[in-house]
CSV table of C-alpha atoms in Angstrom, one decimal:
chain,number,residue,atom,x,y,z
O,1,MET,CA,0.0,0.0,0.0
O,2,ARG,CA,2.8,2.4,0.9
O,3,LYS,CA,4.5,1.7,-2.4
O,4,ILE,CA,1.3,2.5,-4.3
O,5,LEU,CA,0.9,5.8,-2.4
O,6,LEU,CA,4.6,6.6,-3.0
O,7,TYR,CA,4.1,5.9,-6.7
O,8,ILE,CA,1.1,8.1,-6.9
O,9,SER,CA,2.9,10.9,-5.1
O,10,LEU,CA,5.8,10.7,-7.5
O,11,LEU,CA,3.5,10.6,-10.5
O,12,LEU,CA,1.8,13.8,-9.3
O,13,VAL,CA,5.1,15.5,-8.8
O,14,VAL,CA,6.2,14.6,-12.3
O,15,ILE,CA,2.9,15.8,-13.8
O,16,ALA,CA,3.1,19.1,-11.9
O,17,SER,CA,6.7,19.6,-13.0
O,18,SER,CA,5.7,18.9,-16.6
O,19,CYS,CA,3.0,21.4,-16.4
O,20,ASN,CA,5.3,24.0,-14.9
O,21,VAL,CA,7.8,23.4,-17.7
O,22,GLU,CA,5.0,23.9,-20.3
O,23,LEU,CA,3.9,27.1,-18.6
O,24,ARG,CA,7.4,28.5,-18.5
O,25,ARG,CA,7.8,27.7,-22.2
O,26,ILE,CA,4.4,29.3,-23.1
O,27,GLU,CA,5.3,32.4,-21.0
O,28,LYS,CA,8.4,33.0,-23.1
O,29,SER,CA,6.8,32.2,-26.4
O,30,LYS,CA,6.1,34.9,-29.0
O,31,ASP,CA,3.2,32.8,-30.4
O,32,TYR,CA,0.5,34.9,-28.8
O,33,GLU,CA,-2.3,32.9,-30.2
O,34,ALA,CA,-0.9,29.8,-28.6
O,35,LYS,CA,-0.4,31.7,-25.4
O,36,LEU,CA,-4.0,32.9,-25.4
O,37,ALA,CA,-5.2,29.4,-26.1
O,38,TYR,CA,-3.2,28.0,-23.2
O,39,ALA,CA,-4.4,30.8,-20.9
O,40,ASP,CA,-8.0,29.8,-21.8
O,41,LYS,CA,-7.2,26.2,-21.1
O,42,LEU,CA,-5.8,27.0,-17.7
O,43,TYR,CA,-8.9,29.2,-17.0
O,44,GLY,CA,-11.1,26.3,-17.9
O,45,LYS,CA,-9.2,24.1,-15.5
O,46,LYS,CA,-9.6,26.7,-12.7
O,47,LYS,CA,-5.9,27.4,-12.6
O,48,TYR,CA,-6.7,31.1,-12.2
O,49,THR,CA,-3.3,32.3,-10.9
O,50,SER,CA,-1.4,31.0,-13.9
O,51,ALA,CA,-4.2,32.0,-16.3
O,52,GLN,CA,-4.3,35.6,-15.0
O,53,GLY,CA,-0.6,36.0,-15.4
O,54,LEU,CA,-0.8,34.9,-19.1
O,55,TYR,CA,-3.8,37.2,-19.7
O,56,GLU,CA,-2.0,40.2,-18.3
O,57,SER,CA,1.0,39.5,-20.5
O,58,LEU,CA,-1.3,39.7,-23.5
O,59,PHE,CA,-2.9,43.1,-22.7
O,60,GLN,CA,-0.5,45.1,-24.8
O,61,VAL,CA,-0.7,42.6,-27.7
O,62,TYR,CA,-4.4,42.6,-28.0
O,63,LYS,CA,-5.4,46.0,-26.7
O,64,GLY,CA,-7.5,47.8,-29.3
O,65,THR,CA,-8.6,44.5,-30.9
O,66,GLU,CA,-11.8,42.6,-30.6
O,67,LYS,CA,-10.0,39.9,-28.5
O,68,TYR,CA,-9.1,42.4,-25.7
O,69,GLU,CA,-12.5,42.5,-24.1
O,70,PRO,CA,-13.0,38.8,-23.6
O,71,ILE,CA,-9.4,38.6,-22.3
O,72,TYR,CA,-10.0,41.3,-19.7
O,73,TYR,CA,-13.4,39.7,-18.9
O,74,LYS,CA,-11.7,36.4,-17.8
O,75,TYR,CA,-8.9,38.4,-16.2
O,76,CYS,CA,-11.4,40.1,-13.9
O,77,TYR,CA,-13.0,36.8,-12.9
O,78,CYS,CA,-9.6,35.2,-12.1
O,79,SER,CA,-9.3,37.6,-9.2
O,80,TYR,CA,-12.9,36.9,-8.1
O,81,TYR,CA,-12.4,33.1,-8.2
O,82,LEU,CA,-9.2,33.5,-6.3
O,83,ARG,CA,-11.3,35.3,-3.6
O,84,ASP,CA,-9.3,38.5,-4.0
O,85,TYR,CA,-12.4,40.6,-3.8
O,86,VAL,CA,-10.7,43.9,-3.4
O,87,GLN,CA,-8.8,43.5,-6.7
O,88,ALA,CA,-11.8,41.9,-8.4
O,89,GLY,CA,-14.0,44.8,-7.5
O,90,PHE,CA,-11.4,47.2,-8.9
O,91,TYR,CA,-11.1,45.2,-12.2
O,92,PHE,CA,-14.9,44.9,-12.6
O,93,LYS,CA,-15.2,48.7,-12.3
O,94,ASN,CA,-12.2,49.1,-14.7
O,95,TYR,CA,-14.0,46.8,-17.2
O,96,LEU,CA,-17.0,49.1,-17.1
O,97,ASP,CA,-14.8,52.2,-17.6
O,98,ASN,CA,-13.1,50.6,-20.6
O,99,PHE,CA,-16.2,48.8,-22.1
O,100,PRO,CA,-19.3,50.8,-21.1
O,101,ASN,CA,-21.3,49.5,-24.1
O,102,SER,CA,-20.4,45.9,-23.6
O,103,PRO,CA,-23.1,43.2,-23.4
O,104,HIS,CA,-21.5,42.3,-20.1
O,105,ALA,CA,-21.8,45.9,-18.7
O,106,THR,CA,-24.8,45.0,-16.4
O,107,GLU,CA,-23.1,41.9,-15.2
O,108,MET,CA,-19.9,43.8,-14.4
O,109,ASP,CA,-21.8,46.5,-12.5
O,110,TYR,CA,-23.5,43.9,-10.4
O,111,MET,CA,-20.2,42.1,-9.8
O,112,GLN,CA,-18.4,45.2,-8.6
O,113,ALA,CA,-21.2,45.7,-6.1
O,114,TYR,CA,-21.2,42.0,-5.1
O,115,CYS,CA,-17.5,42.3,-4.3
O,116,TYR,CA,-18.3,44.7,-1.5
O,117,TYR,CA,-20.7,42.2,-0.2
O,118,LYS,CA,-18.1,39.4,-0.3
O,119,GLN,CA,-15.8,41.7,1.7
O,120,SER,CA,-18.4,42.2,4.4
O,121,PRO,CA,-16.9,41.0,7.6
O,122,LYS,CA,-18.2,39.2,10.7
O,123,ILE,CA,-20.8,41.2,12.8
O,124,PRO,CA,-18.4,42.5,15.5
O,125,LEU,CA,-16.1,44.0,13.0
O,126,ASP,CA,-16.2,47.4,11.1
O,127,GLN,CA,-19.1,47.2,8.6
O,128,THR,CA,-17.9,49.9,6.1
O,129,ASN,CA,-17.9,47.3,3.3
O,130,THR,CA,-21.4,46.2,4.3
O,131,GLN,CA,-22.7,49.7,3.9
O,132,LYS,CA,-20.8,50.1,0.6
O,133,ALA,CA,-22.5,46.9,-0.6
O,134,ILE,CA,-25.9,48.3,0.2
O,135,ALA,CA,-25.2,51.6,-1.6
O,136,ALA,CA,-23.7,49.9,-4.6
O,137,MET,CA,-26.5,47.4,-4.9
O,138,GLN,CA,-29.1,50.2,-4.6
O,139,THR,CA,-27.3,52.1,-7.4
O,140,PHE,CA,-27.3,49.0,-9.5
O,141,ILE,CA,-31.1,48.6,-9.0
O,142,ASN,CA,-31.6,52.3,-9.9
O,143,ASN,CA,-29.5,51.9,-13.1
O,144,TYR,CA,-30.9,48.6,-14.2
O,145,PRO,CA,-34.4,48.3,-12.9
O,146,THR,CA,-35.4,45.6,-15.4
O,147,SER,CA,-32.3,43.4,-14.9
O,148,ASP,CA,-32.8,39.8,-13.9
O,149,LYS,CA,-30.2,40.5,-11.1
O,150,VAL,CA,-32.5,43.0,-9.3
O,151,ALA,CA,-34.0,40.2,-7.1
O,152,GLU,CA,-30.5,39.1,-6.1
O,153,ALA,CA,-29.5,42.7,-5.5
O,154,ASN,CA,-32.5,43.2,-3.2
O,155,LEU,CA,-31.6,40.0,-1.3
O,156,VAL,CA,-28.0,41.2,-0.8
O,157,ILE,CA,-29.3,44.5,0.6
O,158,GLU,CA,-31.7,42.7,2.9
O,159,LEU,CA,-28.9,40.4,4.2
O,160,CYS,CA,-26.6,43.4,4.7
O,161,ARG,CA,-29.3,45.3,6.6
O,162,ARG,CA,-29.9,42.3,8.8
O,163,LYS,CA,-26.2,42.2,9.7
O,164,LEU,CA,-26.1,46.0,10.5
O,165,GLU,CA,-29.3,45.6,12.5
O,166,THR,CA,-27.8,42.7,14.5
O,167,LYS,CA,-24.6,44.8,15.2
O,168,GLU,CA,-26.7,47.7,16.4
O,169,PHE,CA,-28.8,45.4,18.6
O,170,ASN,CA,-25.6,43.9,20.1
O,171,SER,CA,-24.3,47.4,21.0
O,172,ALA,CA,-27.6,48.4,22.6
O,173,GLU,CA,-27.8,45.2,24.5
O,174,LEU,CA,-24.3,45.7,25.8
O,175,TYR,CA,-25.1,49.2,27.0
O,176,TYR,CA,-28.1,47.7,28.9
O,177,ASN,CA,-26.1,44.8,30.4
O,178,LEU,CA,-23.3,47.2,31.5
O,179,GLY,CA,-25.9,49.4,33.3
O,180,TYR,CA,-25.7,52.4,30.8
O,181,TYR,CA,-29.5,52.6,30.7
O,182,LYS,CA,-29.9,56.0,29.1
O,183,SER,CA,-27.5,55.0,26.2
O,184,ALA,CA,-29.3,51.7,25.9
O,185,ALA,CA,-32.7,53.3,25.6
O,186,ILE,CA,-31.4,55.8,23.0
O,187,SER,CA,-29.8,52.9,21.1
O,188,PHE,CA,-33.0,50.7,21.1
O,189,LYS,CA,-35.0,53.7,19.9
O,190,SER,CA,-32.4,54.3,17.1
O,191,LEU,CA,-32.8,50.7,16.1
O,192,MET,CA,-36.6,51.3,15.6
O,193,ARG,CA,-35.9,54.4,13.5
O,194,ASN,CA,-33.2,52.7,11.3
O,195,TYR,CA,-35.2,49.5,10.8
O,196,PRO,CA,-38.9,50.4,11.0
O,197,ASP,CA,-39.9,47.3,9.0
O,198,SER,CA,-38.1,44.9,11.3
O,199,ASP,CA,-40.1,42.0,12.8
O,200,LYS,CA,-38.2,42.7,16.0
O,201,SER,CA,-39.2,46.4,16.4
O,202,ASP,CA,-41.7,45.7,19.2
O,203,GLY,CA,-38.9,44.0,21.1
O,204,TYR,CA,-36.7,47.1,20.6
O,205,LYS,CA,-39.5,49.3,21.9
O,206,TYR,CA,-39.9,47.0,24.9
O,207,MET,CA,-36.2,47.1,25.7
O,208,ALA,CA,-36.3,51.0,25.5
O,209,ILE,CA,-39.1,51.0,28.1
O,210,LYS,CA,-37.1,48.7,30.3
O,211,ALA,CA,-34.0,50.8,29.9
O,212,TYR,CA,-35.8,54.0,30.7
O,213,TYR,CA,-37.3,52.4,33.8
O,214,LYS,CA,-33.9,51.3,35.0
O,215,TYR,CA,-32.5,54.7,34.2
O,216,ALA,CA,-35.2,56.4,36.3
O,217,GLN,CA,-34.9,53.8,39.1
O,218,HIS,CA,-31.1,54.5,39.4
O,219,SER,CA,-31.5,58.3,39.2
O,220,ILE,CA,-31.4,60.8,42.1
O,221,MET,CA,-34.8,61.5,43.5
O,222,ASP,CA,-35.1,65.0,42.0
O,223,LYS,CA,-34.8,63.4,38.5
O,224,GLN,CA,-36.9,60.3,38.9
O,225,LYS,CA,-40.3,61.7,38.2
O,226,GLU,CA,-39.5,63.1,34.8
O,227,ARG,CA,-37.7,59.9,33.9
O,228,TYR,CA,-40.6,57.7,35.0
O,229,ASP,CA,-42.7,60.0,32.8
O,230,ASP,CA,-40.5,58.9,29.9
O,231,VAL,CA,-41.4,55.3,30.7
O,232,VAL,CA,-45.1,56.1,30.6
O,233,THR,CA,-44.7,58.0,27.3
O,234,GLU,CA,-42.8,55.1,25.7
O,235,TYR,CA,-45.4,52.6,26.9
O,236,LEU,CA,-48.3,54.5,25.5
O,237,ASP,CA,-46.5,54.8,22.2
O,238,PHE,CA,-45.8,51.0,22.4
O,239,ALA,CA,-49.5,50.3,23.0
O,240,ASP,CA,-50.5,52.5,20.1
O,241,HIS,CA,-48.1,50.9,17.6
O,242,TYR,CA,-48.0,47.3,18.8
O,243,PRO,CA,-51.5,46.6,20.3
O,244,ASP,CA,-51.2,42.9,19.5
O,245,SER,CA,-47.6,42.4,20.5
O,246,LYS,CA,-46.8,39.4,22.8
O,247,LEU,CA,-44.7,41.7,24.8
O,248,LYS,CA,-47.5,44.1,25.6
O,249,GLY,CA,-48.2,42.5,29.0
O,250,ASP,CA,-44.5,42.7,30.1
O,251,ALA,CA,-44.3,46.3,28.9
O,252,GLU,CA,-47.4,47.2,30.8
O,253,LYS,CA,-45.8,46.0,34.0
O,254,TYR,CA,-43.2,48.7,33.7
O,255,TYR,CA,-45.9,51.2,32.9
O,256,ASN,CA,-47.8,50.4,36.0
O,257,LEU,CA,-44.6,50.4,38.2
O,258,ALA,CA,-43.7,53.8,36.7
O,259,GLN,CA,-47.1,55.3,37.4
O,260,SER,CA,-47.0,53.9,41.0
O,261,ASN,CA,-43.6,55.4,41.5
O,262,ILE,CA,-44.7,58.8,40.1
O,263,LYS,CA,-47.6,58.9,42.6
O,264,THR,CA,-45.3,58.1,45.4
O,265,LEU,CA,-42.9,60.8,44.4
O,266,GLU,CA,-45.7,63.3,43.9
O,267,ALA,CA,-47.0,62.6,47.4
O,268,TYR,CA,-43.6,62.9,48.9
O,269,SER,CA,-43.0,66.3,47.2
O,270,LYS,CA,-46.3,67.8,48.6
O,271,PRO,CA,-45.7,70.6,51.2
O,272,GLU,CA,-47.7,68.9,53.9
O,273,HIS,CA,-45.6,65.7,53.6
O,274,LYS,CA,-42.4,67.8,53.9
O,275,THR,CA,-43.8,69.6,56.9
O,276,SER,CA,-44.7,66.3,58.5
O,277,THR,CA,-41.3,64.9,57.9
O,278,LEU,CA,-39.6,68.0,59.4
O,279,ASN,CA,-41.8,67.8,62.5
O,280,ASN,CA,-40.9,64.1,63.0
O,281,ILE,CA,-37.3,65.0,62.8
O,282,ASN,CA,-37.7,67.8,65.3
């Protein structure tokens, strides 16, 4: 068995070496048609690094001819298939600049936008490329409203928006868990403004109510009433916009607590209560 594996390994080495020799010979050749044919052969075999090198060496030979566009087309995709999305996006854009009337123009415009999406990182990281993907896809939709890629472009936008929404939610939740209740409340309300069609918007409103309640609860007494008033206001808005929400009962608990605390504070602040308190001290 070991001898068979060794034989196979040696055979693969010989084949690879033979291919490298052939590639070196083609690279030095002045037979440009043969070089182009070999580049296409490598491209078909998904050997994109070698194919791209050969295509690039042929730019000056075929520039200005009818063969230049298909060469550059495959050259762009070599970077894409190699997952070099920064370079691929640049080349797709450059293709558009050089061949604006190409039958592939719509495809190239979509692909340069899609490259931003492919560069979109994991949720905790900076989402600049995610935002660029949304903008680029929206521009594509505006420019080519009848394209069969519009549905895909809308899907990419939706996926990107979900990622941004999740990132914002994680930040708001972190504020809440760390006890920064005012910042948490503002962040949850911002989520509602930024994603009004989200199926989680009632949850964001509920979390804003909770955060405002906690903020009031941890405030000095002179500030508590106005901050409990915010809880009441937020709940009434919740009840108006989400009357059928499963969270309404939980939200109402904070509303009732806030109202109860407001009554207590109002009673405490009455002159007769203060006079009574002073007399007891005396």
